[in-house]
Amino acid sequence: MRIVIAGGHGQIALRLERLLAARGEEVAGLIRRPEQADDLRAAGAEPVLCNLESASVEEVAAHLQGADAAVFAAGAGPGSGVARKDTVDRAAAVLFADAAVRTRVRRHIVVSSMGADPEHEGDDVFDAYQRAKGEADAYVRRLDALDWTILRPGMLTDDPGTGLVRLEASTGRGPIPRDDVAAVLAELLDTPATAGLTLEVVGGSTPVSVAVKSVAGN
């Protein structure tokens, strides 16, 4: 498979790139800054310079040509303000999905946020983030040309992964290592029967492969 990851230098994306490269997949990661390229190469991924806040849908589509799957793992990140929650967490996700439709890359996975909701209330930056992620998720769900899966992790940690998760439509809040989120994403890419599902994931007691097969109905 060739897999293109938006937000290729993110903490989850780099972990996912390592996992996919280790099993022999061809991986490309979209990055904003040239100095991020070496980290992607070290993870086994091809760095592709593409700023999703300024690129056109045609430019993004060019990077998706020939891909078998696309993963949106970009985010404005901590310390960013309300404006970038909109330009990255909403608009870039919409742009990436539109580019996938244009290039007929059907398999599409979105790393979202637990509690994402376009109707989320509040004036804080985190409230704007939850609205932006919710609006992006709602947009992707409307695209019949995509076989989408939306993954909403709980509180992310840098603890070593356990390989054990709770993956359901609704899990309730809880922590999860970024290692385990990446492992779930890799398994979702292998499990097309999860298309059309919005899933929450936190640390749990079920091996990742078993958890994904369970939600897929296998």
Tab-separated table of C-alpha atoms in Angstrom:
chain	number	residue	atom	x	y	z
A	1	MET	CA	0.000	0.000	0.000
A	2	ARG	CA	0.958	3.623	-0.504
A	3	ILE	CA	-0.338	5.739	2.365
A	4	VAL	CA	-0.229	9.543	2.530
A	5	ILE	CA	-0.375	11.132	5.975
A	6	ALA	CA	-1.316	14.780	6.518
A	7	GLY	CA	0.513	16.254	9.485
A	8	GLY	CA	3.413	13.915	8.826
A	9	HIS	CA	5.645	15.388	11.529
A	10	GLY	CA	3.080	15.060	14.317
A	11	GLN	CA	3.735	12.826	17.286
A	12	ILE	CA	1.147	10.229	16.293
A	13	ALA	CA	2.045	10.455	12.605
A	14	LEU	CA	5.741	9.745	13.181
A	15	ARG	CA	4.835	6.680	15.223
A	16	LEU	CA	2.436	5.515	12.525
A	17	GLU	CA	5.052	6.057	9.821
A	18	ARG	CA	7.510	3.844	11.701
A	19	LEU	CA	4.929	1.083	12.062
A	20	LEU	CA	3.873	1.191	8.432
A	21	ALA	CA	7.423	1.392	7.065
A	22	ALA	CA	8.486	-1.531	9.273
A	23	ARG	CA	5.868	-3.752	7.664
A	24	GLY	CA	6.887	-2.716	4.172
A	25	GLU	CA	4.304	-0.104	3.261
A	26	GLU	CA	5.184	2.934	1.152
A	27	VAL	CA	4.510	5.992	3.316
A	28	ALA	CA	4.565	9.713	2.519
A	29	GLY	CA	4.049	12.448	5.075
A	30	LEU	CA	2.985	16.007	4.301
A	31	ILE	CA	5.070	18.544	6.245
A	32	ARG	CA	5.088	22.333	6.519
A	33	ARG	CA	8.802	22.948	7.053
A	34	PRO	CA	11.847	21.531	5.216
A	35	GLU	CA	13.734	21.021	8.489
A	36	GLN	CA	11.172	18.358	9.461
A	37	ALA	CA	12.166	16.119	6.563
A	38	ASP	CA	14.984	14.235	8.279
A	39	ASP	CA	12.682	13.065	11.066
A	40	LEU	CA	10.344	11.536	8.494
A	41	ARG	CA	13.190	9.843	6.652
A	42	ALA	CA	14.380	8.397	9.968
A	43	ALA	CA	10.875	6.987	10.456
A	44	GLY	CA	10.977	5.394	7.016
A	45	ALA	CA	8.632	7.862	5.329
A	46	GLU	CA	9.001	10.097	2.294
A	47	PRO	CA	8.757	13.772	3.310
A	48	VAL	CA	6.513	15.883	1.074
A	49	LEU	CA	6.547	19.655	1.519
A	50	CYS	CA	2.936	20.880	1.493
A	51	ASN	CA	1.415	23.550	3.721
A	52	LEU	CA	-2.248	22.636	4.077
A	53	GLU	CA	-3.075	26.162	5.256
A	54	SER	CA	-2.071	27.673	1.919
A	55	ALA	CA	-2.183	24.822	-0.628
A	56	SER	CA	-4.908	24.469	-3.225
A	57	VAL	CA	-6.971	21.321	-3.585
A	58	GLU	CA	-5.145	20.660	-6.853
A	59	GLU	CA	-1.755	20.799	-5.116
A	60	VAL	CA	-2.837	18.419	-2.379
A	61	ALA	CA	-4.458	16.099	-4.913
A	62	ALA	CA	-1.157	15.869	-6.779
A	63	HIS	CA	0.466	14.436	-3.651
A	64	LEU	CA	-2.355	11.903	-3.254
A	65	GLN	CA	-2.089	10.534	-6.794
A	66	GLY	CA	-1.490	6.801	-6.693
A	67	ALA	CA	-2.206	6.437	-2.981
A	68	ASP	CA	-4.240	3.563	-1.593
A	69	ALA	CA	-5.203	5.359	1.619
A	70	ALA	CA	-5.014	8.763	3.275
A	71	VAL	CA	-4.717	9.612	6.967
A	72	PHE	CA	-5.454	13.068	8.349
A	73	ALA	CA	-3.320	13.458	11.470
A	74	ALA	CA	-2.598	17.193	11.274
A	75	GLY	CA	-3.376	19.612	14.068
A	76	ALA	CA	-2.640	23.188	15.000
A	77	GLY	CA	-1.204	21.904	18.261
A	78	PRO	CA	-0.961	23.332	21.760
A	79	GLY	CA	-0.196	27.025	21.944
A	80	SER	CA	-2.085	27.843	18.761
A	81	GLY	CA	-4.978	30.259	18.833
A	82	VAL	CA	-8.574	30.141	17.680
A	83	ALA	CA	-7.694	31.174	14.111
A	84	ARG	CA	-5.419	28.180	13.518
A	85	LYS	CA	-7.925	25.789	15.044
A	86	ASP	CA	-10.093	26.798	12.112
A	87	THR	CA	-7.419	26.857	9.393
A	88	VAL	CA	-5.802	23.545	10.401
A	89	ASP	CA	-8.218	21.451	12.439
A	90	ARG	CA	-11.206	22.277	10.236
A	91	ALA	CA	-10.183	23.754	6.889
A	92	ALA	CA	-7.116	21.574	6.294
A	93	ALA	CA	-9.131	18.456	7.098
A	94	VAL	CA	-11.790	19.528	4.601
A	95	LEU	CA	-9.146	20.310	1.965
A	96	PHE	CA	-7.442	16.935	2.442
A	97	ALA	CA	-10.762	15.106	2.139
A	98	ASP	CA	-11.681	17.034	-1.005
A	99	ALA	CA	-8.295	16.162	-2.518
A	100	ALA	CA	-8.860	12.496	-1.697
A	101	VAL	CA	-12.227	12.596	-3.444
A	102	ARG	CA	-10.642	14.261	-6.464
A	103	THR	CA	-7.986	11.552	-6.761
A	104	ARG	CA	-10.397	8.707	-5.919
A	105	VAL	CA	-8.424	7.648	-2.845
A	106	ARG	CA	-11.377	6.088	-1.080
A	107	ARG	CA	-9.849	4.838	2.188
A	108	HIS	CA	-9.702	7.840	4.490
A	109	ILE	CA	-8.935	7.891	8.198
A	110	VAL	CA	-9.254	10.972	10.381
A	111	VAL	CA	-7.594	11.418	13.767
A	112	SER	CA	-10.190	13.481	15.589
A	113	SER	CA	-10.797	14.383	19.227
A	114	MET	CA	-12.991	12.868	21.897
A	115	GLY	CA	-15.846	15.323	22.395
A	116	ALA	CA	-15.552	16.868	18.934
A	117	ASP	CA	-18.882	18.494	18.121
A	118	PRO	CA	-19.803	21.277	15.669
A	119	GLU	CA	-22.303	22.518	18.271
A	120	HIS	CA	-19.780	22.553	21.125
A	121	GLU	CA	-20.295	25.669	23.231
A	122	GLY	CA	-17.755	27.965	24.854
A	123	ASP	CA	-15.286	30.703	24.015
A	124	ASP	CA	-11.973	29.156	25.064
A	125	VAL	CA	-9.405	27.952	22.543
A	126	PHE	CA	-10.184	24.337	23.430
A	127	ASP	CA	-13.865	24.995	22.737
A	128	ALA	CA	-12.936	26.334	19.300
A	129	TYR	CA	-10.818	23.228	18.756
A	130	GLN	CA	-13.696	20.902	19.579
A	131	ARG	CA	-16.002	22.793	17.225
A	132	ALA	CA	-13.402	22.773	14.435
A	133	LYS	CA	-12.800	19.034	14.771
A	134	GLY	CA	-16.549	18.408	14.941
A	135	GLU	CA	-17.192	20.446	11.797
A	136	ALA	CA	-14.419	18.611	9.958
A	137	ASP	CA	-15.759	15.217	11.032
A	138	ALA	CA	-19.266	16.153	9.930
A	139	TYR	CA	-17.954	17.230	6.527
A	140	VAL	CA	-16.050	13.995	5.967
A	141	ARG	CA	-19.051	11.906	6.991
A	142	ARG	CA	-21.098	13.499	4.198
A	143	LEU	CA	-18.669	12.412	1.474
A	144	ASP	CA	-20.037	9.255	-0.133
A	145	ALA	CA	-16.905	8.989	-2.279
A	146	LEU	CA	-14.796	8.173	0.804
A	147	ASP	CA	-14.623	5.008	2.880
A	148	TRP	CA	-13.940	6.999	6.025
A	149	THR	CA	-13.221	6.018	9.597
A	150	ILE	CA	-12.994	8.659	12.325
A	151	LEU	CA	-10.874	7.840	15.372
A	152	ARG	CA	-11.286	9.901	18.549
A	153	PRO	CA	-8.571	9.168	21.123
A	154	GLY	CA	-8.805	9.987	24.804
A	155	MET	CA	-6.137	11.954	26.665
A	156	LEU	CA	-2.866	11.375	24.833
A	157	THR	CA	0.234	10.388	26.795
A	158	ASP	CA	3.845	9.587	25.949
A	159	ASP	CA	3.823	6.452	28.090
A	160	PRO	CA	5.064	3.312	26.319
A	161	GLY	CA	2.318	1.559	24.418
A	162	THR	CA	0.724	-1.498	25.951
A	163	GLY	CA	-0.979	-2.838	22.835
A	164	LEU	CA	-4.195	-3.008	24.862
A	165	VAL	CA	-7.113	-0.667	24.201
A	166	ARG	CA	-10.807	-0.080	24.546
A	167	LEU	CA	-12.220	0.767	21.110
A	168	GLU	CA	-15.942	1.456	20.841
A	169	ALA	CA	-18.448	3.968	19.535
A	170	SER	CA	-18.389	5.471	23.036
A	171	THR	CA	-15.760	4.582	25.623
A	172	GLY	CA	-15.953	7.413	28.123
A	173	ARG	CA	-12.889	9.497	28.847
A	174	GLY	CA	-9.514	8.045	29.717
A	175	PRO	CA	-5.827	8.192	28.795
A	176	ILE	CA	-4.110	6.370	25.951
A	177	PRO	CA	-0.444	6.293	24.876
A	178	ARG	CA	0.265	7.768	21.460
A	179	ASP	CA	1.998	4.479	20.622
A	180	ASP	CA	-1.315	2.673	20.960
A	181	VAL	CA	-3.217	5.250	18.901
A	182	ALA	CA	-0.707	4.717	16.082
A	183	ALA	CA	-1.123	0.946	16.399
A	184	VAL	CA	-4.908	1.296	16.110
A	185	LEU	CA	-4.545	3.493	13.022
A	186	ALA	CA	-2.268	0.935	11.375
A	187	GLU	CA	-4.797	-1.806	12.098
A	188	LEU	CA	-7.684	0.335	10.791
A	189	LEU	CA	-5.832	0.769	7.505
A	190	ASP	CA	-5.838	-3.021	7.197
A	191	THR	CA	-9.522	-3.298	8.073
A	192	PRO	CA	-11.747	-1.711	5.411
A	193	ALA	CA	-14.833	-3.085	7.176
A	194	THR	CA	-14.440	-0.243	9.697
A	195	ALA	CA	-15.481	2.262	7.023
A	196	GLY	CA	-18.386	4.431	8.120
A	197	LEU	CA	-17.552	4.168	11.834
A	198	THR	CA	-16.758	6.918	14.326
A	199	LEU	CA	-14.802	5.322	17.160
A	200	GLU	CA	-13.417	6.382	20.502
A	201	VAL	CA	-10.281	4.771	21.895
A	202	VAL	CA	-8.694	4.760	25.342
A	203	GLY	CA	-6.385	2.412	27.174
A	204	GLY	CA	-8.021	-0.902	27.950
A	205	SER	CA	-7.579	-4.650	28.144
A	206	THR	CA	-8.171	-5.813	24.562
A	207	PRO	CA	-5.310	-6.359	22.090
A	208	VAL	CA	-5.412	-3.793	19.284
A	209	SER	CA	-5.993	-6.312	16.484
A	210	VAL	CA	-8.822	-7.981	18.414
A	211	ALA	CA	-10.427	-4.630	19.245
A	212	VAL	CA	-10.408	-3.518	15.602
A	213	LYS	CA	-11.772	-6.838	14.358
A	214	SER	CA	-14.530	-6.612	16.965
A	215	VAL	CA	-15.779	-3.201	15.863
A	216	ALA	CA	-15.540	-4.344	12.248
A	217	GLY	CA	-17.895	-7.199	13.055
A	218	ASN	CA	-15.323	-9.947	12.509
